Coordinates of N, CA and C in Angstrom, one line a residue:
M1 N 49.2 186.7 101.3 CA 49.4 188.1 101.6 C 51.0 188.3 101.4
R2 N 51.3 189.6 100.9 CA 52.8 189.9 100.7 C 53.3 190.4 102.1
I3 N 54.7 190.1 102.1 CA 55.2 190.5 103.4 C 55.8 192.0 103.2
P4 N 55.6 192.9 104.0 CA 55.7 194.1 103.9 C 57.4 194.5 103.6
H5 N 57.7 195.4 102.8 CA 59.2 195.6 102.6 C 60.0 195.7 103.9
F6 N 59.6 196.4 104.8 CA 60.5 196.7 105.9 C 60.6 195.3 106.6
T7 N 59.5 194.3 106.7 CA 59.7 193.2 107.2 C 61.0 192.2 106.4
R8 N 61.0 192.3 105.2 CA 62.1 191.7 104.6 C 63.4 192.3 104.9
I9 N 63.5 193.5 105.0 CA 64.7 194.2 105.2 C 65.1 193.9 106.8
T10 N 64.2 193.8 107.8 CA 64.3 193.2 109.2 C 64.8 191.8 109.2
S11 N 64.3 191.0 108.3 CA 64.7 189.7 108.3 C 66.2 189.6 107.9
S12 N 66.7 190.3 106.9 CA 68.1 190.5 106.4 C 69.0 190.9 107.5
I13 N 68.5 192.0 108.1 CA 69.4 192.6 109.4 C 69.5 191.5 110.4
L14 N 68.3 190.8 110.7 CA 68.4 190.0 111.8 C 69.3 188.7 111.6
F15 N 69.4 188.3 110.1 CA 70.2 187.3 109.8 C 71.8 187.5 110.1
T16 N 72.3 188.8 110.1 CA 73.7 189.1 110.3 C 74.0 188.7 111.6
P17 N 73.4 189.2 112.5 CA 73.7 188.8 113.9 C 73.7 187.3 114.3
L18 N 72.8 186.6 113.5 CA 72.8 185.0 113.5 C 74.0 184.5 113.2
L19 N 74.5 185.1 111.9 CA 75.5 184.5 111.4 C 76.7 184.8 112.3
L20 N 76.8 186.0 112.8 CA 78.0 186.4 113.7 C 78.1 185.6 115.0
G21 N 76.8 185.3 115.6 CA 76.8 184.5 116.5 C 77.4 183.2 116.4
L22 N 77.0 182.7 115.3 CA 77.7 181.2 114.8 C 79.3 181.4 114.7
L23 N 79.7 182.4 114.2 CA 81.2 182.5 114.1 C 81.7 182.7 115.4
L24 N 81.2 183.4 116.3 CA 81.7 184.0 117.5 C 81.7 182.7 118.7
T25 N 80.5 182.0 118.7 CA 80.5 181.0 119.7 C 80.6 179.7 119.3
G26 N 79.7 179.3 118.3 CA 79.5 177.9 117.9 C 80.5 177.2 116.9
C27 N 81.5 178.1 116.4 CA 82.4 177.4 115.2 C 83.9 177.8 115.7
Q28 N 84.3 177.3 116.8 CA 85.6 177.6 117.1 C 86.5 176.6 116.3
P29 N 87.9 177.2 116.1 CA 88.7 176.3 115.3 C 89.0 174.9 116.1
T30 N 89.1 173.8 115.3 CA 89.2 172.4 115.9 C 90.7 172.2 115.9
S31 N 91.7 172.8 115.5 CA 93.0 172.7 115.4 C 93.8 173.3 116.5
D32 N 95.0 172.9 117.0 CA 95.8 173.7 117.9 C 96.3 174.7 117.2
A33 N 96.3 176.0 117.8 CA 96.9 177.2 117.3 C 98.1 177.2 116.9
S34 N 99.1 176.2 117.6 CA 100.4 176.0 117.3 C 100.6 175.3 115.9
D35 N 99.7 174.5 115.5 CA 99.9 173.7 114.3 C 99.8 174.5 113.1
N36 N 100.9 174.8 112.4 CA 101.0 175.4 111.2 C 101.0 174.6 110.0
T37 N 100.4 173.5 110.0 CA 100.3 172.6 108.9 C 99.3 173.1 107.8
Q38 N 99.7 173.4 106.6 CA 98.8 173.9 105.6 C 98.1 172.6 105.1
T39 N 96.8 172.6 104.7 CA 95.9 171.6 104.0 C 95.4 172.2 102.7
S40 N 95.3 171.2 101.9 CA 94.7 171.6 100.6 C 93.1 172.0 100.7
D41 N 92.4 172.5 99.6 CA 91.1 172.8 99.7 C 90.4 171.7 99.8
V42 N 90.8 170.3 99.1 CA 90.3 169.1 99.1 C 90.3 168.7 100.6
E43 N 91.3 168.7 101.2 CA 91.6 168.2 102.5 C 90.6 169.0 103.7
S44 N 90.5 170.3 103.4 CA 89.7 171.2 104.0 C 88.3 171.0 104.0
A45 N 87.8 170.4 102.7 CA 86.4 170.2 102.5 C 85.9 168.9 103.0
A46 N 86.9 167.9 103.5 CA 86.4 166.8 103.9 C 85.6 166.8 105.2
V47 N 84.6 165.9 105.2 CA 83.6 166.1 106.2 C 83.8 164.7 107.2
T48 N 83.8 164.9 108.3 CA 84.0 163.8 109.2 C 82.9 163.8 109.9
E49 N 82.5 162.4 110.5 CA 81.5 162.1 111.1 C 81.4 162.7 112.4
N50 N 80.4 163.4 112.9 CA 80.4 164.0 114.2 C 79.7 163.2 115.3
T51 N 80.4 162.4 115.8 CA 79.6 161.4 116.8 C 79.2 162.0 118.1
D52 N 79.6 163.0 118.4 CA 79.4 163.8 119.8 C 78.7 165.2 119.5
S53 N 77.4 165.2 119.9 CA 76.7 166.4 119.4 C 77.3 167.5 120.0
S54 N 78.1 167.5 120.9 CA 78.6 168.7 121.5 C 79.8 169.3 120.8
E55 N 80.4 168.6 119.8 CA 81.4 168.8 119.0 C 81.2 170.1 118.2
K56 N 82.1 170.9 117.9 CA 81.9 172.1 116.9 C 82.1 171.5 115.4
P57 N 81.3 172.3 114.4 CA 81.5 171.9 113.2 C 83.2 171.7 112.7
A58 N 83.4 170.8 112.1 CA 84.9 170.8 111.8 C 85.3 171.5 110.4
W59 N 84.4 172.0 109.7 CA 84.8 172.6 108.5 C 84.9 174.0 108.7
L60 N 84.2 174.6 109.7 CA 84.5 175.9 109.9 C 85.6 176.3 110.8
T61 N 86.8 176.4 110.3 CA 88.0 176.6 111.2 C 88.8 178.0 110.9
G62 N 89.7 178.2 111.7 CA 90.6 179.4 111.5 C 90.1 180.8 112.2
T63 N 90.7 181.9 111.8 CA 90.4 183.0 112.5 C 89.0 183.5 112.3
L64 N 88.4 184.5 112.9 CA 87.2 185.1 112.5 C 86.9 185.5 111.2
D65 N 88.0 186.2 110.7 CA 88.1 186.5 109.1 C 87.9 185.3 108.3
E66 N 88.7 184.3 108.6 CA 88.8 183.2 107.8 C 87.5 182.5 107.9
R67 N 86.9 182.4 109.0 CA 85.5 181.8 109.1 C 84.5 182.7 108.2
S68 N 84.6 183.9 108.4 CA 83.8 184.7 107.7 C 83.9 184.6 106.2
I69 N 84.9 184.5 105.6 CA 85.2 184.2 104.4 C 84.6 182.8 103.8
A70 N 84.8 182.1 104.7 CA 84.3 180.4 104.4 C 82.5 180.5 104.3
L71 N 82.2 181.3 105.3 CA 80.8 181.3 105.2 C 80.1 182.1 104.2
E72 N 80.8 183.1 103.6 CA 80.7 183.9 102.4 C 80.5 183.1 101.2
K73 N 81.4 182.2 101.2 CA 81.8 181.3 99.9 C 80.5 180.3 99.9
Q74 N 80.1 180.0 101.1 CA 78.9 178.9 101.3 C 77.7 179.6 100.9
L75 N 77.5 180.7 101.2 CA 76.3 181.4 100.8 C 76.3 182.0 99.4
G76 N 77.4 182.0 98.9 CA 77.4 182.2 97.4 C 77.1 183.8 97.0
G77 N 77.2 184.3 95.8 CA 76.9 185.4 95.3 C 75.6 185.5 94.7
F78 N 75.5 186.1 93.6 CA 74.1 186.3 92.9 C 73.9 184.9 92.0
D79 N 74.9 184.0 91.9 CA 74.5 182.9 91.3 C 73.6 181.9 92.0
Q80 N 73.9 181.9 93.3 CA 72.8 181.2 94.2 C 71.4 181.8 94.1
T81 N 71.4 183.3 94.0 CA 70.1 183.9 94.0 C 69.3 183.6 92.6
M82 N 70.2 183.4 91.6 CA 69.6 183.0 90.4 C 69.1 181.7 90.4
L83 N 69.6 180.8 91.1 CA 69.2 179.3 90.9 C 67.7 179.3 91.7
E84 N 67.7 180.0 92.9 CA 66.4 180.2 93.5 C 65.3 181.1 92.7
A85 N 65.7 182.1 92.2 CA 64.8 182.8 91.2 C 64.4 182.1 90.2
G86 N 65.0 181.4 89.7 CA 64.8 180.5 88.5 C 63.8 179.6 88.8
Q87 N 63.9 179.0 89.9 CA 62.9 177.8 90.4 C 61.6 178.6 90.7
R88 N 61.8 179.6 91.4 CA 60.5 180.5 91.8 C 59.9 181.0 90.5
Y89 N 60.5 181.5 89.4 CA 59.9 181.8 88.3 C 58.9 180.9 87.5
I90 N 59.9 179.6 87.6 CA 58.8 178.5 86.9 C 57.6 178.0 87.7
E91 N 57.8 178.0 89.0 CA 56.6 177.8 90.1 C 55.7 178.8 89.8
L92 N 56.1 180.2 89.6 CA 55.1 181.2 89.5 C 54.3 180.9 88.3
Y93 N 55.1 180.7 87.3 CA 54.4 180.5 86.0 C 53.3 179.7 86.0
W94 N 53.4 178.3 86.6 CA 52.5 177.3 86.5 C 51.2 177.5 87.4
A95 N 51.9 178.3 88.6 CA 50.7 178.6 89.6 C 49.9 179.5 88.8
G96 N 50.2 180.5 88.0 CA 49.4 181.4 87.3 C 48.6 180.7 86.4
H97 N 49.1 179.8 85.7 CA 48.6 178.9 84.7 C 47.5 178.0 85.3
D98 N 47.7 177.8 86.4 CA 46.8 176.6 87.1 C 45.5 177.5 87.8
A99 N 45.8 178.9 87.9 CA 44.8 179.9 88.6 C 45.0 179.4 90.1
N100 N 46.2 179.0 90.5 CA 46.4 178.6 91.9 C 47.1 179.9 92.7
W101 N 46.2 180.8 92.8 CA 46.4 182.3 93.1 C 47.3 182.3 94.4
E102 N 46.9 181.5 95.5 CA 47.7 181.6 96.8 C 49.1 181.2 96.6
Y103 N 49.4 180.2 95.8 CA 50.7 179.6 95.6 C 51.3 180.6 94.6
A104 N 50.8 181.3 93.6 CA 51.4 182.3 92.9 C 52.1 183.4 93.6
E105 N 50.9 183.9 94.6 CA 51.5 184.9 95.6 C 52.5 184.6 96.3
H106 N 52.5 183.3 96.8 CA 53.7 182.9 97.7 C 55.1 182.8 96.7
Q107 N 54.9 182.2 95.5 CA 56.3 182.3 94.6 C 56.6 184.1 94.3
L108 N 55.7 184.7 94.0 CA 56.1 186.1 93.8 C 56.7 186.6 94.9
E109 N 56.1 186.5 96.1 CA 56.8 187.1 97.3 C 58.0 186.7 97.6
H110 N 58.2 185.1 97.5 CA 59.7 184.7 97.7 C 60.7 184.8 96.6
L111 N 60.2 185.4 95.5 CA 61.1 185.5 94.3 C 61.6 187.0 94.7
E112 N 60.8 187.8 95.1 CA 61.3 189.1 95.5 C 62.2 189.1 96.7
I113 N 61.9 188.4 97.7 CA 62.8 188.1 98.9 C 64.1 187.6 98.5
A114 N 64.1 186.4 97.6 CA 65.4 185.8 96.9 C 66.2 187.1 96.4
I115 N 65.6 187.9 95.5 CA 66.4 188.9 94.9 C 67.0 190.1 95.8
N116 N 66.1 190.1 96.9 CA 66.6 191.3 97.9 C 67.7 190.5 98.8
N117 N 67.6 189.2 98.9 CA 68.9 188.7 99.7 C 70.0 188.8 98.9
G118 N 69.8 188.4 97.6 CA 71.1 188.2 96.7 C 71.6 189.8 96.8
L119 N 70.9 190.8 96.6 CA 71.4 192.2 96.6 C 72.3 192.6 98.1
V120 N 71.8 192.0 99.1 CA 72.7 192.1 100.2 C 74.1 191.8 100.1
R121 N 74.3 190.5 99.3 CA 75.6 189.9 99.0 C 76.3 190.5 97.7
R122 N 75.3 191.1 96.8 CA 76.0 191.9 95.7 C 75.2 193.0 95.3
P123 N 75.5 194.0 96.3 CA 74.7 195.3 95.9 C 75.1 196.2 94.8
N124 N 76.1 195.9 94.0 CA 76.4 196.3 92.8 C 75.3 196.1 91.8
R125 N 74.5 195.1 92.0 CA 73.5 194.5 91.1 C 72.2 195.4 91.3
A126 N 72.2 196.3 92.2 CA 70.9 197.1 92.5 C 70.3 197.8 91.6
T127 N 70.9 198.5 90.6 CA 70.4 199.2 89.8 C 69.6 198.5 88.4
S128 N 70.2 197.3 88.2 CA 69.6 196.4 87.4 C 68.3 195.7 88.1
A129 N 68.4 195.3 89.3 CA 67.4 194.7 90.1 C 66.4 195.7 90.4
R130 N 66.4 197.2 90.4 CA 65.2 197.9 90.5 C 64.4 198.0 89.3
E131 N 65.3 198.0 88.2 CA 64.5 197.9 87.0 C 63.5 196.5 86.8
F132 N 64.3 195.5 87.2 CA 63.6 194.1 87.2 C 62.3 194.0 88.0
A133 N 62.5 194.7 89.3 CA 61.5 194.7 90.2 C 60.1 195.6 89.8
K134 N 60.3 196.4 88.8 CA 59.1 197.1 88.3 C 58.0 195.9 87.7
A135 N 58.5 194.9 87.4 CA 57.5 193.9 87.0 C 56.8 193.2 88.1
Y136 N 57.1 193.4 89.3 CA 56.3 192.7 90.5 C 54.8 193.2 90.3
Q137 N 54.8 194.4 90.5 CA 53.4 195.2 90.6 C 52.3 194.7 89.6
P138 N 52.8 194.7 88.4 CA 51.6 194.0 87.6 C 51.2 192.5 87.7
L139 N 52.2 191.8 88.2 CA 51.9 190.5 88.6 C 51.0 190.4 89.7
Q140 N 51.4 191.1 91.0 CA 50.6 191.2 92.1 C 49.3 191.6 91.9
A141 N 49.1 192.6 90.9 CA 47.7 193.1 90.7 C 47.0 191.7 89.9
A142 N 47.6 191.1 89.1 CA 46.9 189.9 88.3 C 46.6 188.9 89.4
I143 N 47.3 188.6 90.2 CA 47.0 187.6 91.3 C 45.9 188.0 92.4
E144 N 46.0 189.2 92.6 CA 44.9 189.7 93.5 C 43.6 189.7 92.9
N145 N 43.7 190.1 91.3 CA 42.5 190.2 90.5 C 41.9 188.7 90.2
K146 N 43.0 187.8 90.5 CA 42.6 186.3 89.8 C 42.2 186.3 88.5
D147 N 43.1 187.0 87.5 CA 42.8 187.2 86.4 C 44.0 186.5 85.5
Q148 N 43.8 185.5 84.8 CA 44.6 184.8 84.0 C 45.2 185.4 82.8
A149 N 44.3 186.2 82.1 CA 44.8 186.9 81.1 C 45.7 188.0 81.4
Q150 N 45.4 188.9 82.4 CA 46.2 189.8 83.0 C 47.6 189.1 83.5
F151 N 47.3 188.0 84.3 CA 48.7 187.4 84.8 C 49.6 186.9 83.3
T152 N 49.1 186.4 82.4 CA 49.8 186.0 81.1 C 50.7 187.2 80.8
T153 N 50.1 188.3 80.7 CA 50.6 189.7 80.2 C 51.6 190.0 81.2
A154 N 51.4 190.0 82.2 CA 52.2 190.5 83.4 C 53.6 189.7 83.4
F155 N 53.3 188.2 83.2 CA 54.3 187.3 83.3 C 55.2 187.4 82.0
E156 N 54.7 187.9 80.9 CA 55.5 188.1 79.7 C 56.5 189.3 80.0
T157 N 55.9 190.3 80.7 CA 56.7 191.5 81.0 C 57.8 191.0 82.0
L158 N 57.4 190.1 82.9 CA 58.5 189.8 83.9 C 59.5 189.1 83.2
T159 N 59.1 188.3 82.2 CA 60.3 187.5 81.5 C 61.0 188.4 80.6
T160 N 60.6 189.5 79.9 CA 61.1 190.4 79.3 C 62.3 191.2 80.2
S161 N 61.7 191.6 81.5 CA 62.5 192.1 82.6 C 63.7 191.2 83.0
C162 N 63.5 189.8 82.9 CA 64.6 189.0 83.3 C 65.9 189.3 82.3
N163 N 65.3 189.1 81.0 CA 66.3 189.2 80.0 C 67.0 190.6 79.8
T164 N 66.3 191.7 80.2 CA 66.9 193.0 80.2 C 67.9 192.9 81.2
C165 N 67.5 192.6 82.3 CA 68.4 192.6 83.5 C 69.8 191.8 83.1
H166 N 69.8 190.7 82.5 CA 70.8 189.7 82.2 C 71.5 190.5 81.1
V167 N 71.1 191.2 80.2 CA 71.9 191.8 79.2 C 72.7 192.9 79.8
T168 N 71.9 193.7 80.7 CA 72.6 194.9 81.2 C 73.8 194.3 82.2
E169 N 73.5 193.2 82.9 CA 74.5 192.6 83.7 C 75.6 191.8 83.0
E170 N 75.5 191.9 81.6 CA 76.6 191.1 80.7 C 76.3 189.6 80.9
A171 N 75.2 189.1 80.9 CA 75.0 187.7 81.2 C 73.9 187.4 80.2
A172 N 73.7 188.1 79.0 CA 72.7 187.7 78.0 C 72.8 186.3 77.5
F173 N 73.8 185.3 77.9 CA 73.7 183.9 77.6 C 72.9 183.3 78.4
A174 N 72.2 184.0 79.3 CA 71.3 183.3 80.3 C 69.9 183.9 79.8
H175 N 69.5 183.5 78.5 CA 68.0 184.0 78.0 C 67.1 183.3 78.6
I176 N 66.1 183.9 79.3 CA 64.9 183.2 79.9 C 63.7 183.2 79.0
A177 N 63.2 182.0 78.9 CA 61.8 181.7 78.1 C 60.8 181.3 79.0
I178 N 59.7 181.7 78.6 CA 58.4 181.3 79.4 C 58.5 179.4 79.4
P179 N 58.1 179.0 80.5 CA 58.3 177.5 80.6 C 57.1 177.0 79.7
T180 N 57.7 175.5 79.0 CA 56.8 174.9 78.2 C 56.4 173.6 78.8
F181 N 57.0 173.1 79.9 CA 56.6 172.1 80.4 C 56.9 172.1 82.0
R182 N 56.1 171.4 82.7 CA 56.0 171.5 84.2 C 57.2 170.4 84.9
L183 N 58.0 171.0 85.7 CA 59.0 170.3 86.4 C 58.4 169.9 88.0
S184 N 57.7 170.5 88.4 CA 57.2 170.3 89.6 C 55.8 169.7 89.7
P185 N 55.8 168.8 91.0 CA 54.5 168.3 91.1 C 53.4 169.1 91.7
V186 N 53.8 170.2 92.0 CA 52.7 171.2 92.8 C 51.7 171.7 91.8
Q187 N 50.5 171.5 92.1 CA 49.2 171.9 91.1 C 48.3 172.4 92.0
R188 N 47.4 173.2 91.5 CA 46.1 173.6 92.2 C 45.3 172.6 93.0
P189 N 45.1 172.6 94.3 CA 44.5 171.5 95.1 C 43.0 171.3 94.3
P190 N 42.6 170.0 94.3 CA 41.2 169.8 93.6 C 40.1 170.5 94.5
T191 N 39.2 170.9 93.8 CA 38.0 171.6 94.4 C 37.2 170.6 95.0
P192 N 36.9 170.8 96.3 CA 35.9 169.7 96.8 C 34.5 169.5 96.6

């Protein structure tokens, strides 16, 4: 079952207050405000063992703006979205190949969510993403019809849409091809 569009938007909207809550309550600076010592990025990235569960995270320090910037860096831009989208693309292909329709639906749904979440961070990619999103509907129809031939055609369209989007976004070097070998151990469950 697909998640309605408003639910995905609501999830994104709900994430923002959670993030702000972390910033405002759970992640206070660990250094003394009078300490003006500068540290390198490497020193700042050092992870210390947290032996007391009541201690605040040591890596998220500074002013509210500085902590916001640090969290934004951790979330990444569209590059993180593309890593997830690539994995879901591969899983979607093999799910359709195996006629594992529930898994295919799950992967298509989460591919769409990943792209939408990426657009929250990089809204300037929305025009290209709208064109790419046109490939979802034929895939959804093929999955609902449990039709492998229809799925194969729709997946080829998705692949073309990926490459068109990459060209539009000046990332033609990231050319997508239909998977030729399986990376995941996930397969259609055996029939009882």
